[in-house]
């Protein structure tokens, strides 16, 4: 049985704890055995009050022997004391994996656990993380990020994606997918997916634009012209183009490109599929089109992203 320890501090975010914890609980249900045991930890044993004013009973961090230490997000200021930072470092050395959810990355960074590593956090705080801790290579536009034994996730609900990825590493894709289905969540947003692109479908208030985005996702591997999208939702080309930009702030072509890039990056990072096959599968048509899109979206070609992941031993 793997012990998962969630480290909390006063005014921690409840969903940062409850979301990932529910994923590990769901894995136990799917596996039919107690594969994971969840613990709530704090600097000192006792009740810790979250941002909603509810208390959680926590055990001492010093007593924990863990498979995975997860630092839960909360207020950035003040940073943990030097003494607590040292105790977190010691706990990390006793753990196979270390992770953070949302602003929990600031706690890891303060303890020096992100020095020289790639990391992410909630997009609102990514610039500050980079400014306060220049030795960290902040990748702001990520759902979650892995660098060796250290995993970090974006804001709040992204902790669920992170936990699903950890379960997939332990027990495979099928179990992680079953857990996601049980929790009625998307399986699963890959680490390379944009925090911003992931929320683009939440922005439109126009039901037809929402429907157009859904249609684009469902038919992403096909030719998706503006005319086809407009026809799919029963709008004229001129009306659709104007409404789409007004609702999303960008063009249909850019959104389709981003959807394809996100899907392709997930496969680039997590499989050994040839780049040419991935490009065709997600609708880019050929590797050169995908390469140009990746440079526009991510600032680097697919091969560079795959090399970076392989250097950490994360691609099969």
PDB file of N, CA and C in Angstrom, residues 137-187:
ATOM      1  N   UNK A 137      12.613  26.917 -13.307  1.00  0.00           N
ATOM      2  CA  UNK A 137      12.235  27.123 -14.709  1.00  0.00           C
ATOM      3  C   UNK A 137      10.712  27.018 -14.812  1.00  0.00           C
ATOM      4  N   UNK A 138      10.051  28.125 -14.642  1.00  0.00           N
ATOM      5  CA  UNK A 138       8.583  28.138 -14.579  1.00  0.00           C
ATOM      6  C   UNK A 138       7.998  27.981 -15.973  1.00  0.00           C
ATOM      7  N   UNK A 139       7.102  27.021 -16.118  1.00  0.00           N
ATOM      8  CA  UNK A 139       6.366  26.819 -17.357  1.00  0.00           C
ATOM      9  C   UNK A 139       4.902  27.146 -17.052  1.00  0.00           C
ATOM     10  N   UNK A 140       4.557  28.414 -17.273  1.00  0.00           N
ATOM     11  CA  UNK A 140       3.267  28.923 -16.829  1.00  0.00           C
ATOM     12  C   UNK A 140       2.097  28.281 -17.552  1.00  0.00           C
ATOM     13  N   UNK A 141       2.301  27.891 -18.801  1.00  0.00           N
ATOM     14  CA  UNK A 141       1.194  27.434 -19.632  1.00  0.00           C
ATOM     15  C   UNK A 141       1.084  25.918 -19.624  1.00  0.00           C
ATOM     16  N   UNK A 142       1.023  25.338 -18.417  1.00  0.00           N
ATOM     17  CA  UNK A 142       0.955  23.883 -18.289  1.00  0.00           C
ATOM     18  C   UNK A 142      -0.120  23.499 -17.285  1.00  0.00           C
ATOM     19  N   UNK A 143      -0.782  22.380 -17.530  1.00  0.00           N
ATOM     20  CA  UNK A 143      -1.728  21.830 -16.555  1.00  0.00           C
ATOM     21  C   UNK A 143      -0.952  21.188 -15.401  1.00  0.00           C
ATOM     22  N   UNK A 144       0.042  20.399 -15.743  1.00  0.00           N
ATOM     23  CA  UNK A 144       0.969  19.911 -14.722  1.00  0.00           C
ATOM     24  C   UNK A 144       2.303  19.652 -15.378  1.00  0.00           C
ATOM     25  N   UNK A 145       3.300  19.482 -14.560  1.00  0.00           N
ATOM     26  CA  UNK A 145       4.671  19.394 -15.053  1.00  0.00           C
ATOM     27  C   UNK A 145       5.439  18.385 -14.203  1.00  0.00           C
ATOM     28  N   UNK A 146       6.226  17.556 -14.867  1.00  0.00           N
ATOM     29  CA  UNK A 146       7.063  16.600 -14.145  1.00  0.00           C
ATOM     30  C   UNK A 146       8.521  16.864 -14.460  1.00  0.00           C
ATOM     31  N   UNK A 147       9.334  16.892 -13.431  1.00  0.00           N
ATOM     32  CA  UNK A 147      10.780  16.990 -13.603  1.00  0.00           C
ATOM     33  C   UNK A 147      11.421  16.019 -12.619  1.00  0.00           C
ATOM     34  N   UNK A 148      11.783  14.866 -13.110  1.00  0.00           N
ATOM     35  CA  UNK A 148      12.323  13.841 -12.230  1.00  0.00           C
ATOM     36  C   UNK A 148      11.266  13.331 -11.264  1.00  0.00           C
ATOM     37  N   UNK A 149      11.581  13.339  -9.981  1.00  0.00           N
ATOM     38  CA  UNK A 149      10.630  12.859  -8.975  1.00  0.00           C
ATOM     39  C   UNK A 149       9.663  13.939  -8.513  1.00  0.00           C
ATOM     40  N   UNK A 150       9.820  15.143  -9.036  1.00  0.00           N
ATOM     41  CA  UNK A 150       9.006  16.274  -8.584  1.00  0.00           C
ATOM     42  C   UNK A 150       7.941  16.614  -9.627  1.00  0.00           C
ATOM     43  N   UNK A 151       6.697  16.645  -9.184  1.00  0.00           N
ATOM     44  CA  UNK A 151       5.559  16.983 -10.024  1.00  0.00           C
ATOM     45  C   UNK A 151       4.909  18.251  -9.470  1.00  0.00           C
ATOM     46  N   UNK A 152       4.506  19.153 -10.347  1.00  0.00           N
ATOM     47  CA  UNK A 152       3.771  20.346  -9.918  1.00  0.00           C
ATOM     48  C   UNK A 152       2.565  20.511 -10.830  1.00  0.00           C
ATOM     49  N   UNK A 153       1.486  21.079 -10.290  1.00  0.00           N
ATOM     50  CA  UNK A 153       0.284  21.259 -11.100  1.00  0.00           C
ATOM     51  C   UNK A 153      -0.165  22.704 -11.079  1.00  0.00           C
ATOM     52  N   UNK A 154      -1.003  23.028 -12.031  1.00  0.00           N
ATOM     53  CA  UNK A 154      -1.601  24.352 -12.119  1.00  0.00           C
ATOM     54  C   UNK A 154      -2.663  24.498 -11.031  1.00  0.00           C
ATOM     55  N   UNK A 155      -3.534  25.467 -11.215  1.00  0.00           N
ATOM     56  CA  UNK A 155      -4.450  25.832 -10.147  1.00  0.00           C
ATOM     57  C   UNK A 155      -5.558  24.842  -9.859  1.00  0.00           C
ATOM     58  N   UNK A 156      -5.807  24.639  -8.617  1.00  0.00           N
ATOM     59  CA  UNK A 156      -6.996  24.055  -8.040  1.00  0.00           C
ATOM     60  C   UNK A 156      -7.397  22.741  -8.700  1.00  0.00           C
ATOM     61  N   UNK A 157      -8.363  22.757  -9.653  1.00  0.00           N
ATOM     62  CA  UNK A 157      -8.860  21.512 -10.242  1.00  0.00           C
ATOM     63  C   UNK A 157      -7.785  20.749 -10.988  1.00  0.00           C
ATOM     64  N   UNK A 158      -6.689  21.407 -11.384  1.00  0.00           N
ATOM     65  CA  UNK A 158      -5.599  20.709 -12.065  1.00  0.00           C
ATOM     66  C   UNK A 158      -4.956  19.662 -11.164  1.00  0.00           C
ATOM     67  N   UNK A 159      -5.161  19.760  -9.858  1.00  0.00           N
ATOM     68  CA  UNK A 159      -4.670  18.732  -8.953  1.00  0.00           C
ATOM     69  C   UNK A 159      -5.288  17.374  -9.247  1.00  0.00           C
ATOM     70  N   UNK A 160      -6.506  17.365  -9.773  1.00  0.00           N
ATOM     71  CA  UNK A 160      -7.148  16.111 -10.163  1.00  0.00           C
ATOM     72  C   UNK A 160      -6.402  15.491 -11.339  1.00  0.00           C
ATOM     73  N   UNK A 161      -6.038  16.320 -12.322  1.00  0.00           N
ATOM     74  CA  UNK A 161      -5.262  15.826 -13.461  1.00  0.00           C
ATOM     75  C   UNK A 161      -3.926  15.263 -12.998  1.00  0.00           C
ATOM     76  N   UNK A 162      -3.300  15.966 -12.067  1.00  0.00           N
ATOM     77  CA  UNK A 162      -2.016  15.509 -11.528  1.00  0.00           C
ATOM     78  C   UNK A 162      -2.174  14.149 -10.860  1.00  0.00           C
ATOM     79  N   UNK A 163      -3.185  14.006 -10.012  1.00  0.00           N
ATOM     80  CA  UNK A 163      -3.391  12.737  -9.307  1.00  0.00           C
ATOM     81  C   UNK A 163      -3.683  11.602 -10.283  1.00  0.00           C
ATOM     82  N   UNK A 164      -4.451  11.876 -11.331  1.00  0.00           N
ATOM     83  CA  UNK A 164      -4.713  10.859 -12.349  1.00  0.00           C
ATOM     84  C   UNK A 164      -3.418  10.437 -13.042  1.00  0.00           C
ATOM     85  N   UNK A 165      -2.533  11.403 -13.290  1.00  0.00           N
ATOM     86  CA  UNK A 165      -1.248  11.081 -13.913  1.00  0.00           C
ATOM     87  C   UNK A 165      -0.395  10.206 -12.987  1.00  0.00           C
ATOM     88  N   UNK A 166      -0.425  10.492 -11.692  1.00  0.00           N
ATOM     89  CA  UNK A 166       0.333   9.677 -10.739  1.00  0.00           C
ATOM     90  C   UNK A 166      -0.208   8.248 -10.699  1.00  0.00           C
ATOM     91  N   UNK A 167      -1.522   8.113 -10.748  1.00  0.00           N
ATOM     92  CA  UNK A 167      -2.131   6.782 -10.748  1.00  0.00           C
ATOM     93  C   UNK A 167      -1.822   6.051 -12.050  1.00  0.00           C
ATOM     94  N   UNK A 168      -1.833   6.796 -13.151  1.00  0.00           N
ATOM     95  CA  UNK A 168      -1.476   6.172 -14.428  1.00  0.00           C
ATOM     96  C   UNK A 168      -0.052   5.656 -14.396  1.00  0.00           C
ATOM     97  N   UNK A 169       0.849   6.409 -13.781  1.00  0.00           N
ATOM     98  CA  UNK A 169       2.227   5.939 -13.660  1.00  0.00           C
ATOM     99  C   UNK A 169       2.296   4.654 -12.842  1.00  0.00           C
ATOM    100  N   UNK A 170       1.487   4.567 -11.795  1.00  0.00           N
ATOM    101  CA  UNK A 170       1.526   3.409 -10.903  1.00  0.00           C
ATOM    102  C   UNK A 170       0.797   2.194 -11.464  1.00  0.00           C
ATOM    103  N   UNK A 171      -0.364   2.421 -12.084  1.00  0.00           N
ATOM    104  CA  UNK A 171      -1.244   1.293 -12.430  1.00  0.00           C
ATOM    105  C   UNK A 171      -1.706   1.264 -13.883  1.00  0.00           C
ATOM    106  N   UNK A 172      -1.246   2.207 -14.694  1.00  0.00           N
ATOM    107  CA  UNK A 172      -1.576   2.159 -16.106  1.00  0.00           C
ATOM    108  C   UNK A 172      -2.756   3.025 -16.501  1.00  0.00           C
ATOM    109  N   UNK A 173      -2.868   3.185 -17.817  1.00  0.00           N
ATOM    110  CA  UNK A 173      -3.874   4.079 -18.393  1.00  0.00           C
ATOM    111  C   UNK A 173      -5.291   3.631 -18.076  1.00  0.00           C
ATOM    112  N   UNK A 174      -5.558   2.328 -18.162  1.00  0.00           N
ATOM    113  CA  UNK A 174      -6.934   1.841 -18.013  1.00  0.00           C
ATOM    114  C   UNK A 174      -7.497   2.166 -16.634  1.00  0.00           C
ATOM    115  N   UNK A 175      -6.703   1.993 -15.601  1.00  0.00           N
ATOM    116  CA  UNK A 175      -7.185   2.284 -14.248  1.00  0.00           C
ATOM    117  C   UNK A 175      -7.415   3.784 -14.083  1.00  0.00           C
ATOM    118  N   UNK A 176      -6.457   4.592 -14.558  1.00  0.00           N
ATOM    119  CA  UNK A 176      -6.634   6.039 -14.451  1.00  0.00           C
ATOM    120  C   UNK A 176      -7.878   6.496 -15.204  1.00  0.00           C
ATOM    121  N   UNK A 177      -8.116   5.928 -16.364  1.00  0.00           N
ATOM    122  CA  UNK A 177      -9.301   6.284 -17.142  1.00  0.00           C
ATOM    123  C   UNK A 177     -10.576   5.891 -16.410  1.00  0.00           C
ATOM    124  N   UNK A 178     -10.578   4.706 -15.807  1.00  0.00           N
ATOM    125  CA  UNK A 178     -11.756   4.254 -15.060  1.00  0.00           C
ATOM    126  C   UNK A 178     -12.034   5.165 -13.869  1.00  0.00           C
ATOM    127  N   UNK A 179     -10.979   5.614 -13.196  1.00  0.00           N
ATOM    128  CA  UNK A 179     -11.155   6.541 -12.076  1.00  0.00           C
ATOM    129  C   UNK A 179     -11.748   7.852 -12.561  1.00  0.00           C
ATOM    130  N   UNK A 180     -11.236   8.362 -13.675  1.00  0.00           N
ATOM    131  CA  UNK A 180     -11.753   9.610 -14.230  1.00  0.00           C
ATOM    132  C   UNK A 180     -13.225   9.479 -14.588  1.00  0.00           C
ATOM    133  N   UNK A 181     -13.596   8.358 -15.197  1.00  0.00           N
ATOM    134  CA  UNK A 181     -14.997   8.138 -15.555  1.00  0.00           C
ATOM    135  C   UNK A 181     -15.872   8.059 -14.313  1.00  0.00           C
ATOM    136  N   UNK A 182     -15.367   7.401 -13.279  1.00  0.00           N
ATOM    137  CA  UNK A 182     -16.120   7.304 -12.020  1.00  0.00           C
ATOM    138  C   UNK A 182     -16.357   8.682 -11.409  1.00  0.00           C
ATOM    139  N   UNK A 183     -15.349   9.548 -11.509  1.00  0.00           N
ATOM    140  CA  UNK A 183     -15.455  10.898 -10.946  1.00  0.00           C
ATOM    141  C   UNK A 183     -16.161  11.869 -11.889  1.00  0.00           C
ATOM    142  N   UNK A 184     -16.497  11.385 -13.083  1.00  0.00           N
ATOM    143  CA  UNK A 184     -17.154  12.205 -14.112  1.00  0.00           C
ATOM    144  C   UNK A 184     -16.297  13.421 -14.440  1.00  0.00           C
ATOM    145  N   UNK A 185     -15.027  13.160 -14.695  1.00  0.00           N
ATOM    146  CA  UNK A 185     -14.115  14.215 -15.138  1.00  0.00           C
ATOM    147  C   UNK A 185     -13.466  13.776 -16.431  1.00  0.00           C
ATOM    148  N   UNK A 186     -12.918  14.745 -17.152  1.00  0.00           N
ATOM    149  CA  UNK A 186     -12.254  14.475 -18.424  1.00  0.00           C
ATOM    150  C   UNK A 186     -11.027  13.637 -18.171  1.00  0.00           C
ATOM    151  N   UNK A 187     -10.866  12.571 -18.945  1.00  0.00           N
ATOM    152  CA  UNK A 187      -9.634  11.786 -18.835  1.00  0.00           C
ATOM    153  C   UNK A 187      -8.720  12.089 -20.017  1.00  0.00           C
TER     154      UNK A 187
END
